[in-house]
Short mmCIF file of C-alpha atoms in Angstrom, two decimals:
data_model
loop_
_atom_site.label_atom_id
_atom_site.label_comp_id
_atom_site.label_asym_id
_atom_site.label_seq_id
_atom_site.Cartn_x
_atom_site.Cartn_y
_atom_site.Cartn_z
CA MET A 1 17.86 28.97 -44.15
CA ARG A 2 17.18 32.69 -43.77
CA ASN A 3 19.66 33.32 -46.61
CA LEU A 4 17.20 31.59 -48.94
CA LEU A 5 14.89 34.58 -48.54
CA SER A 6 17.09 36.67 -50.82
CA PRO A 7 15.08 37.63 -53.95
CA LYS A 8 18.10 36.73 -56.12
CA TRP A 9 17.14 33.07 -55.72
CA ILE A 10 13.99 33.70 -57.76
CA PHE A 11 16.05 34.29 -60.90
CA LEU A 12 17.86 30.97 -60.55
CA ILE A 13 14.97 28.83 -59.29
CA ASN A 14 12.03 30.29 -61.22
CA THR A 15 13.10 32.54 -64.12
CA LEU A 16 15.81 30.27 -65.56
CA PRO A 17 13.80 26.98 -65.46
CA ILE A 18 10.70 28.63 -66.99
CA PHE A 19 12.84 30.16 -69.73
CA CYS A 20 14.28 26.70 -70.51
CA LEU A 21 10.78 25.20 -70.42
CA PHE A 22 9.45 27.80 -72.86
CA ILE A 23 12.35 27.21 -75.27
CA LEU A 24 11.77 23.45 -75.18
CA PHE A 25 8.03 23.79 -75.84
CA TRP A 26 8.62 26.34 -78.59
CA GLY A 27 10.77 23.78 -80.38
CA LYS A 28 8.12 21.07 -79.96
CA TYR A 29 5.36 23.41 -81.14
CA GLU A 30 7.20 24.15 -84.38
CA ILE A 31 7.35 20.40 -85.03
CA VAL A 32 3.64 19.66 -84.49
CA GLU A 33 2.04 23.00 -85.47
CA SER A 34 0.89 21.77 -88.90
CA LEU A 35 -0.94 18.84 -87.26
CA LEU A 36 -2.83 20.94 -84.71
CA GLU A 37 -6.40 22.14 -85.18
CA GLU A 38 -7.29 25.73 -84.30
CA ASP A 39 -8.75 24.77 -80.90
CA TYR A 40 -5.54 23.01 -79.97
CA LYS A 41 -3.44 25.96 -81.15
CA GLU A 42 -5.51 28.23 -78.90
CA MET A 43 -4.80 25.92 -75.98
CA TRP A 44 -1.06 26.19 -76.69
CA THR A 45 -1.44 29.98 -76.77
CA TYR A 46 -3.32 30.10 -73.45
CA PHE A 47 -0.77 28.00 -71.60
CA SER A 48 2.18 29.80 -73.22
CA VAL A 49 0.85 33.23 -72.25
CA SER A 50 0.09 31.96 -68.73
CA LEU A 51 3.62 30.56 -68.39
CA ILE A 52 5.20 33.81 -69.58
CA SER A 53 2.95 35.78 -67.21
CA LEU A 54 4.04 33.64 -64.24
CA ALA A 55 7.70 34.16 -65.15
CA LEU A 56 7.29 37.93 -65.57
CA LEU A 57 5.40 38.26 -62.27
CA ASN A 58 8.15 36.42 -60.42
CA PHE A 59 10.89 38.34 -62.23
CA GLY A 60 9.24 41.71 -61.63
CA PHE A 61 8.60 40.98 -57.96
CA ALA A 62 12.24 39.93 -57.49
CA ILE A 63 13.41 43.20 -59.07
CA TYR A 64 11.05 45.14 -56.79
CA LEU A 65 12.36 43.39 -53.66
CA MET A 66 15.98 43.94 -54.67
CA ALA A 67 15.37 47.62 -55.43
CA ASN A 68 13.82 48.08 -51.98
CA LYS A 69 16.40 45.81 -50.28
CA ARG A 70 13.73 43.52 -48.87
CA SER A 71 13.68 39.77 -48.36
CA ILE A 72 11.00 37.48 -49.76
CA PRO A 73 7.80 37.78 -47.69
CA VAL A 74 5.70 34.86 -46.54
CA PHE A 75 2.81 35.66 -48.87
CA TYR A 76 5.08 35.05 -51.86
CA GLY A 77 5.54 31.43 -50.79
CA ILE A 78 1.79 30.95 -50.44
CA LEU A 79 0.84 32.65 -53.72
CA SER A 80 3.67 30.95 -55.58
CA LEU A 81 2.43 27.53 -54.50
CA VAL A 82 -1.17 28.38 -55.43
CA PHE A 83 -0.40 29.76 -58.90
CA HIS A 84 2.22 27.22 -59.96
CA ILE A 85 0.29 24.21 -58.66
CA THR A 86 -2.82 25.50 -60.41
CA TYR A 87 -0.85 25.79 -63.65
CA ILE A 88 0.50 22.23 -63.37
CA TYR A 89 -2.96 20.96 -62.40
CA LEU A 90 -4.72 22.58 -65.37
CA TYR A 91 -1.94 21.52 -67.73
CA SER A 92 -2.26 17.90 -66.61
CA PHE A 93 -6.04 17.79 -67.09
CA ASN A 94 -5.80 19.45 -70.52
CA LEU A 95 -2.81 17.49 -71.77
CA ASN A 96 -4.89 15.66 -74.39
CA HIS A 97 -5.85 19.03 -75.89
CA ILE A 98 -2.26 20.26 -75.89
CA ILE A 99 -0.74 17.09 -77.31
CA PRO A 100 -3.67 15.30 -79.00
CA PHE A 101 -3.61 11.60 -79.86
CA ASN A 102 -3.47 12.27 -83.60
CA ILE A 103 0.14 13.46 -83.23
CA PRO A 104 2.54 10.52 -83.83
CA ARG A 105 4.50 9.90 -80.64
CA TRP A 106 7.73 9.35 -82.61
CA MET A 107 7.66 13.07 -83.43
CA LEU A 108 7.97 14.00 -79.75
CA ASN A 109 10.24 12.94 -76.95
CA GLU A 110 8.26 10.98 -74.34
CA SER A 111 9.68 13.20 -71.61
CA ILE A 112 7.61 16.12 -72.95
CA PHE A 113 4.73 14.90 -70.80
CA ILE A 114 6.67 15.65 -67.61
CA TYR A 115 8.43 18.84 -68.76
CA VAL A 116 6.08 21.18 -66.89
CA GLY A 117 6.21 19.30 -63.60
CA THR A 118 10.00 18.92 -63.82
CA PHE A 119 10.84 22.56 -64.58
CA LEU A 120 8.33 24.04 -62.13
CA MET A 121 9.26 21.64 -59.32
CA PRO A 122 12.19 23.83 -58.14
CA THR A 123 9.75 26.72 -57.62
CA LEU A 124 7.38 24.52 -55.61
CA ALA A 125 10.21 23.22 -53.43
CA TYR A 126 11.58 26.73 -52.94
CA SER A 127 8.15 28.07 -51.97
CA LEU A 128 7.92 25.40 -49.26
CA LEU A 129 11.37 26.32 -47.95
CA ILE A 130 10.26 29.97 -47.79
CA LEU A 131 7.23 29.02 -45.68
CA VAL A 132 9.35 26.85 -43.37
CA ALA A 133 11.86 29.70 -42.94
CA HIS A 134 9.09 32.16 -42.03
CA PHE A 135 7.12 29.87 -39.72
CA THR A 136 10.18 28.48 -37.94
CA VAL A 137 11.86 31.73 -36.95
CA ASN A 138 12.59 30.53 -33.39
CA SER A 139 13.55 26.89 -33.96
CA TYR A 140 14.55 26.50 -30.31
CA ALA A 141 10.99 27.15 -29.10
CA LYS A 142 9.47 24.48 -31.37
CA LYS A 143 9.36 20.73 -30.85
CA ALA A 144 10.81 18.67 -33.69
CA TRP A 145 8.86 15.57 -32.67
CA VAL A 146 5.55 17.47 -32.99
CA SER A 147 6.33 18.48 -36.58
CA LEU A 148 7.52 14.95 -37.38
CA LEU A 149 4.37 13.43 -35.88
CA ILE A 150 2.15 15.72 -37.96
CA ALA A 151 4.13 14.86 -41.08
CA MET A 152 3.77 11.12 -40.47
CA SER A 153 0.06 11.45 -39.74
CA VAL A 154 -0.64 12.83 -43.24
CA PRO A 155 0.23 9.74 -45.34
CA ILE A 156 -1.10 7.42 -42.63
CA THR A 157 -4.42 9.28 -42.67
CA GLY A 158 -4.48 9.07 -46.45
CA TYR A 159 -3.74 5.36 -46.33
CA ILE A 160 -6.60 4.75 -43.87
CA PHE A 161 -8.92 6.92 -45.97
CA VAL A 162 -8.22 4.92 -49.13
CA LEU A 163 -8.75 1.57 -47.37
CA VAL A 164 -11.69 2.40 -45.08
CA ILE A 165 -13.58 5.49 -46.23
CA ALA A 166 -13.05 5.67 -50.00
CA PRO A 167 -14.91 2.37 -50.79
CA PHE A 168 -18.10 3.84 -49.26
CA TRP A 169 -17.70 7.22 -50.92
CA GLN A 170 -20.19 7.31 -53.77
CA ILE A 171 -20.06 10.29 -56.12
CA VAL A 172 -22.13 10.35 -59.28
CA ASP A 173 -19.77 12.50 -61.33
CA HIS A 174 -16.53 10.55 -61.83
CA GLU A 175 -14.67 13.59 -63.16
CA PHE A 176 -15.60 15.59 -60.06
CA GLU A 177 -14.36 12.69 -57.92
CA MET A 178 -11.03 12.75 -59.72
CA HIS A 179 -10.68 16.50 -59.13
CA VAL A 180 -11.47 16.11 -55.42
CA PHE A 181 -8.96 13.27 -55.10
CA ALA A 182 -6.27 15.33 -56.87
CA VAL A 183 -6.86 18.34 -54.60
CA PHE A 184 -6.58 16.20 -51.47
CA MET A 185 -3.39 14.60 -52.79
CA ILE A 186 -1.86 18.03 -53.44
CA LEU A 187 -2.81 19.40 -50.02
CA GLY A 188 -1.61 16.23 -48.29
CA THR A 189 1.71 16.36 -50.10
CA LEU A 190 2.26 20.02 -49.16
CA LEU A 191 1.44 19.42 -45.49
CA PHE A 192 3.67 16.36 -45.33
CA LEU A 193 6.66 18.11 -46.88
CA PHE A 194 6.22 21.31 -44.85
CA PHE A 195 6.23 19.59 -41.45
CA LEU A 196 8.94 17.11 -42.42
CA ILE A 197 11.27 19.89 -43.59
CA GLN A 198 10.41 21.89 -40.46
CA ALA A 199 11.29 18.94 -38.21
CA ILE A 200 14.66 18.46 -39.95
CA TYR A 201 15.36 22.19 -39.78
CA ILE A 202 14.63 22.31 -36.04
CA LEU A 203 16.88 19.30 -35.36
CA LEU A 204 19.79 20.75 -37.34
CA ASN A 205 19.60 24.07 -35.46
CA ARG A 206 19.25 22.61 -31.98
CA ASN A 207 22.17 21.34 -29.90
CA VAL A 208 24.62 22.61 -32.51
CA ASP A 209 27.69 21.64 -30.45
CA THR A 210 26.44 18.05 -30.11
CA TRP A 211 25.73 17.79 -33.84
CA LYS A 212 29.22 19.08 -34.66
CA LYS A 213 30.92 16.80 -32.14
CA TYR A 214 29.37 13.68 -33.65
CA GLU A 215 28.79 15.00 -37.18
CA LEU A 216 30.57 12.13 -38.95
CA VAL A 217 28.33 9.66 -37.10
CA TRP A 218 25.23 11.05 -38.84
CA LYS A 219 26.83 12.61 -41.94
CA ILE A 220 28.39 9.41 -43.33
CA PRO A 221 25.09 7.46 -43.31
CA ILE A 222 23.04 10.37 -44.73
CA THR A 223 25.52 11.53 -47.36
CA ILE A 224 27.22 8.28 -48.45
CA ILE A 225 25.72 5.04 -47.12
CA PHE A 226 21.99 5.76 -47.62
CA PRO A 227 22.40 7.24 -51.16
CA LEU A 228 24.42 4.17 -52.20
CA LEU A 229 21.89 1.80 -50.64
CA GLY A 230 19.07 3.67 -52.39
CA LEU A 231 20.78 3.32 -55.78
CA MET A 232 21.42 -0.38 -55.19
CA LEU A 233 17.85 -1.00 -54.09
CA ASN A 234 16.42 0.85 -57.10
CA ASN A 235 18.71 -1.01 -59.51
CA GLY A 236 17.58 -4.40 -58.21
CA LEU A 237 20.82 -5.42 -56.48
CA PHE A 238 18.85 -6.47 -53.40
CA PHE A 239 15.43 -7.38 -54.83
CA ASN A 240 14.98 -8.07 -58.54
CA GLY A 241 11.31 -7.17 -58.16
CA PHE A 242 12.27 -3.52 -57.99
CA ASN A 243 13.31 -3.58 -61.64
CA VAL A 244 10.66 -2.44 -64.10
CA ASN A 245 12.71 -3.91 -66.93
CA GLU A 246 16.34 -4.80 -67.57
CA ASP A 247 17.45 -1.17 -67.71
CA ASP A 248 15.10 0.74 -65.42
CA GLY A 249 14.50 0.57 -61.69
CA ILE A 250 11.25 1.49 -60.03
CA PHE A 251 12.28 5.20 -59.91
CA GLY A 252 14.18 5.31 -63.19
CA SER A 253 17.45 4.16 -64.73
CA PHE A 254 20.39 4.86 -62.41
CA ASN A 255 22.61 1.96 -63.51
CA SER A 256 25.52 4.08 -64.71
CA PRO A 257 28.61 3.78 -62.47
CA TRP A 258 28.75 7.58 -62.47
CA PHE A 259 25.73 7.74 -60.15
CA TYR A 260 27.67 5.74 -57.55
CA ILE A 261 30.88 7.73 -58.12
CA LEU A 262 29.06 11.07 -57.79
CA ALA A 263 27.24 9.85 -54.66
CA ILE A 264 30.56 8.98 -53.01
CA LEU A 265 32.31 12.22 -54.07
CA ASN A 266 29.32 14.29 -52.96
CA GLY A 267 29.31 12.62 -49.54
CA VAL A 268 33.08 12.96 -49.11
CA PHE A 269 33.02 16.72 -49.76
CA ILE A 270 30.18 17.20 -47.27
CA CYS A 271 31.97 15.10 -44.65
CA LEU A 272 35.37 16.79 -45.00
CA PRO A 273 36.31 18.87 -41.92
CA LYS A 274 35.89 22.65 -42.04
CA LEU A 275 39.45 23.81 -41.48
CA GLU A 276 40.29 27.49 -41.10
CA ASN A 277 42.66 27.45 -44.09
CA GLN A 278 41.46 29.97 -46.68
CA ILE A 279 42.48 28.10 -49.88
CA TYR A 280 41.15 24.83 -48.47
CA ARG A 281 37.73 26.37 -47.79
CA VAL A 282 37.57 27.81 -51.31
CA VAL A 283 38.23 24.35 -52.78
CA LEU A 284 35.69 22.85 -50.37
CA PHE A 285 33.06 25.42 -51.38
CA ILE A 286 33.67 24.81 -55.09
CA GLY A 287 33.46 21.04 -54.62
CA LYS A 288 30.22 21.25 -52.63
CA SER A 289 28.74 23.64 -55.20
CA ILE A 290 29.63 21.30 -58.09
CA PHE A 291 28.07 18.25 -56.47
CA PHE A 292 25.08 20.23 -55.24
CA ALA A 293 23.69 19.66 -58.77
CA TYR A 294 23.68 15.92 -57.98
CA THR A 295 21.86 16.52 -54.69
CA VAL A 296 19.29 18.80 -56.37
CA TYR A 297 18.69 16.26 -59.15
CA PHE A 298 17.77 13.44 -56.79
CA PHE A 299 15.81 15.80 -54.57
CA LEU A 300 13.61 16.74 -57.54
CA VAL A 301 13.32 13.14 -58.77
CA PHE A 302 12.14 11.83 -55.40
CA LEU A 303 10.06 14.84 -54.36
CA PRO A 304 6.75 13.44 -55.76
CA PHE A 305 7.33 10.13 -53.95
CA LEU A 306 7.98 11.58 -50.48
CA PRO A 307 4.34 11.40 -49.27
CA ILE A 308 4.34 7.60 -49.59
CA SER A 309 7.68 7.16 -47.83
CA VAL A 310 6.16 6.71 -44.36
CA ILE A 311 3.82 3.99 -45.68
CA ALA A 312 6.81 2.39 -47.38
CA ILE A 313 8.65 2.39 -44.05
CA LEU A 314 5.73 0.64 -42.35
CA ALA A 315 5.22 -1.83 -45.19
CA ALA A 316 8.72 -2.67 -46.39
CA GLY A 317 11.12 -1.29 -43.79
CA GLY A 318 13.32 0.35 -46.44
CA GLY A 319 11.13 3.33 -47.24
CA PHE A 320 13.34 5.58 -45.11
CA LEU A 321 15.75 5.63 -48.07
CA MET A 322 13.13 7.70 -49.95
CA LEU A 323 13.61 10.45 -47.39
CA THR A 324 17.38 10.57 -47.93
CA PRO A 325 17.34 13.03 -50.91
CA LEU A 326 15.26 15.52 -48.87
CA ILE A 327 17.48 15.28 -45.78
CA LEU A 328 20.62 15.40 -47.91
CA PHE A 329 19.27 18.48 -49.72
CA ILE A 330 18.76 20.37 -46.45
CA VAL A 331 22.14 19.27 -45.03
CA HIS A 332 23.88 20.29 -48.27
CA ILE A 333 22.30 23.76 -48.17
CA LYS A 334 23.39 24.15 -44.56
CA GLU A 335 26.96 23.16 -45.50
CA LEU A 336 27.09 25.67 -48.36
CA ASN A 337 25.72 28.36 -46.06
CA GLU A 338 28.50 27.75 -43.52
CA ASP A 339 31.16 27.95 -46.24
CA TRP A 340 29.52 31.14 -47.53
CA LYS A 341 29.72 32.72 -44.06
CA PHE A 342 33.42 31.82 -43.84
CA LEU A 343 34.31 33.18 -47.30
CA LYS A 344 32.11 36.29 -47.25
CA PRO A 345 34.51 38.43 -45.13
CA LEU A 346 37.49 37.28 -47.24
CA TYR A 347 36.18 37.82 -50.77
CA PRO A 348 33.60 40.07 -52.47
CA SER A 349 30.11 38.60 -52.06
CA LYS A 350 29.40 38.78 -55.79
CA LEU A 351 32.55 36.80 -56.55
CA VAL A 352 31.62 34.04 -54.08
CA VAL A 353 28.09 33.86 -55.53
CA ALA A 354 29.43 33.75 -59.11
CA VAL A 355 31.88 30.96 -58.26
CA GLY A 356 29.09 29.01 -56.56
CA ILE A 357 26.71 29.36 -59.51
CA PHE A 358 29.30 28.46 -62.16
CA SER A 359 30.42 25.48 -60.08
CA PHE A 360 26.82 24.31 -59.71
CA LEU A 361 26.30 24.52 -63.48
CA PHE A 362 29.43 22.47 -64.25
CA ILE A 363 27.77 19.01 -64.22
CA PRO A 364 24.59 20.10 -66.10
CA PHE A 365 26.74 21.90 -68.69
CA TYR A 366 29.01 18.86 -69.16
CA ILE A 367 26.02 16.52 -69.59
CA THR A 368 24.43 18.93 -72.09
CA ILE A 369 27.64 19.08 -74.17
CA GLU A 370 27.99 15.29 -74.11
CA ASN A 371 24.44 14.81 -75.40
CA LEU A 372 24.59 17.35 -78.24
#
């Protein structure tokens, strides 16, 4: 995970998504500009300038770190979370002033309402990984069960608070109450994810020989069986009640056979043995990089639902499937890192990175071309 502290990741995880987000909103603004009053246009200007400022700050800081050959410091993770969460928070509470009700909804894609959260989510996830990497330097000296217990206590505490304390909590100003609730939800989510990721990271780095000896025993369930079960559960193959309508499951529409095919192929590449053959490892690295886009997609989709996963486990018994994208994401990164270490002495580092990036972009590029 220490390799994630390279400032080059900022370009891919922050600069590129924000650039895409700005282009998308620019196109939407040109469509609705004539329907916006001056106050609403000013709001668009404020949030656009703020978004560009965030991108430039991240870009400039990455350039500075690269020029000085330094890794990403811990304060970047903290400040990045604060600034980007604040931006999403303010955007959400001012959404009616950015996209007012007088604008016909047929003029805009419904997904515009989640654009900001979707494109800034990689930065939030990356900031958490940075904090975990810095605060878990010596994974052997830390107890995984302590981190896991703290993580589980967060949603359980929230659940008890909503049932027992919240009914007696009387606040005159309803808007203030909503702000307080939102802040607690954000803090709870961050704590939950931090300690859960830390627990998984500690487990993966401890007793390495044992993990490798029995790796298929835990890899096959995490990379193949659980993702397939999660898709089936969401699509109503076990319980029809999970279907919102005929096409969508509770977490979205994943009915296409390609989701199942990609889940199997992704798991197979992760489970394949790491032979010492040079050509074989190149193919393995390319395959894992291609299907990493699939892992990242489901990681981002399920990220907002992770805090309720423990409650879902207690209530329904199948909530552990909600944790699968997070665990798979960490395992996939670890697999790519091991392939990178094997290939680095054999090929130029820039070539390996370029191959990995282009392979990762293969599925998104293909989907984009198909939908043009």
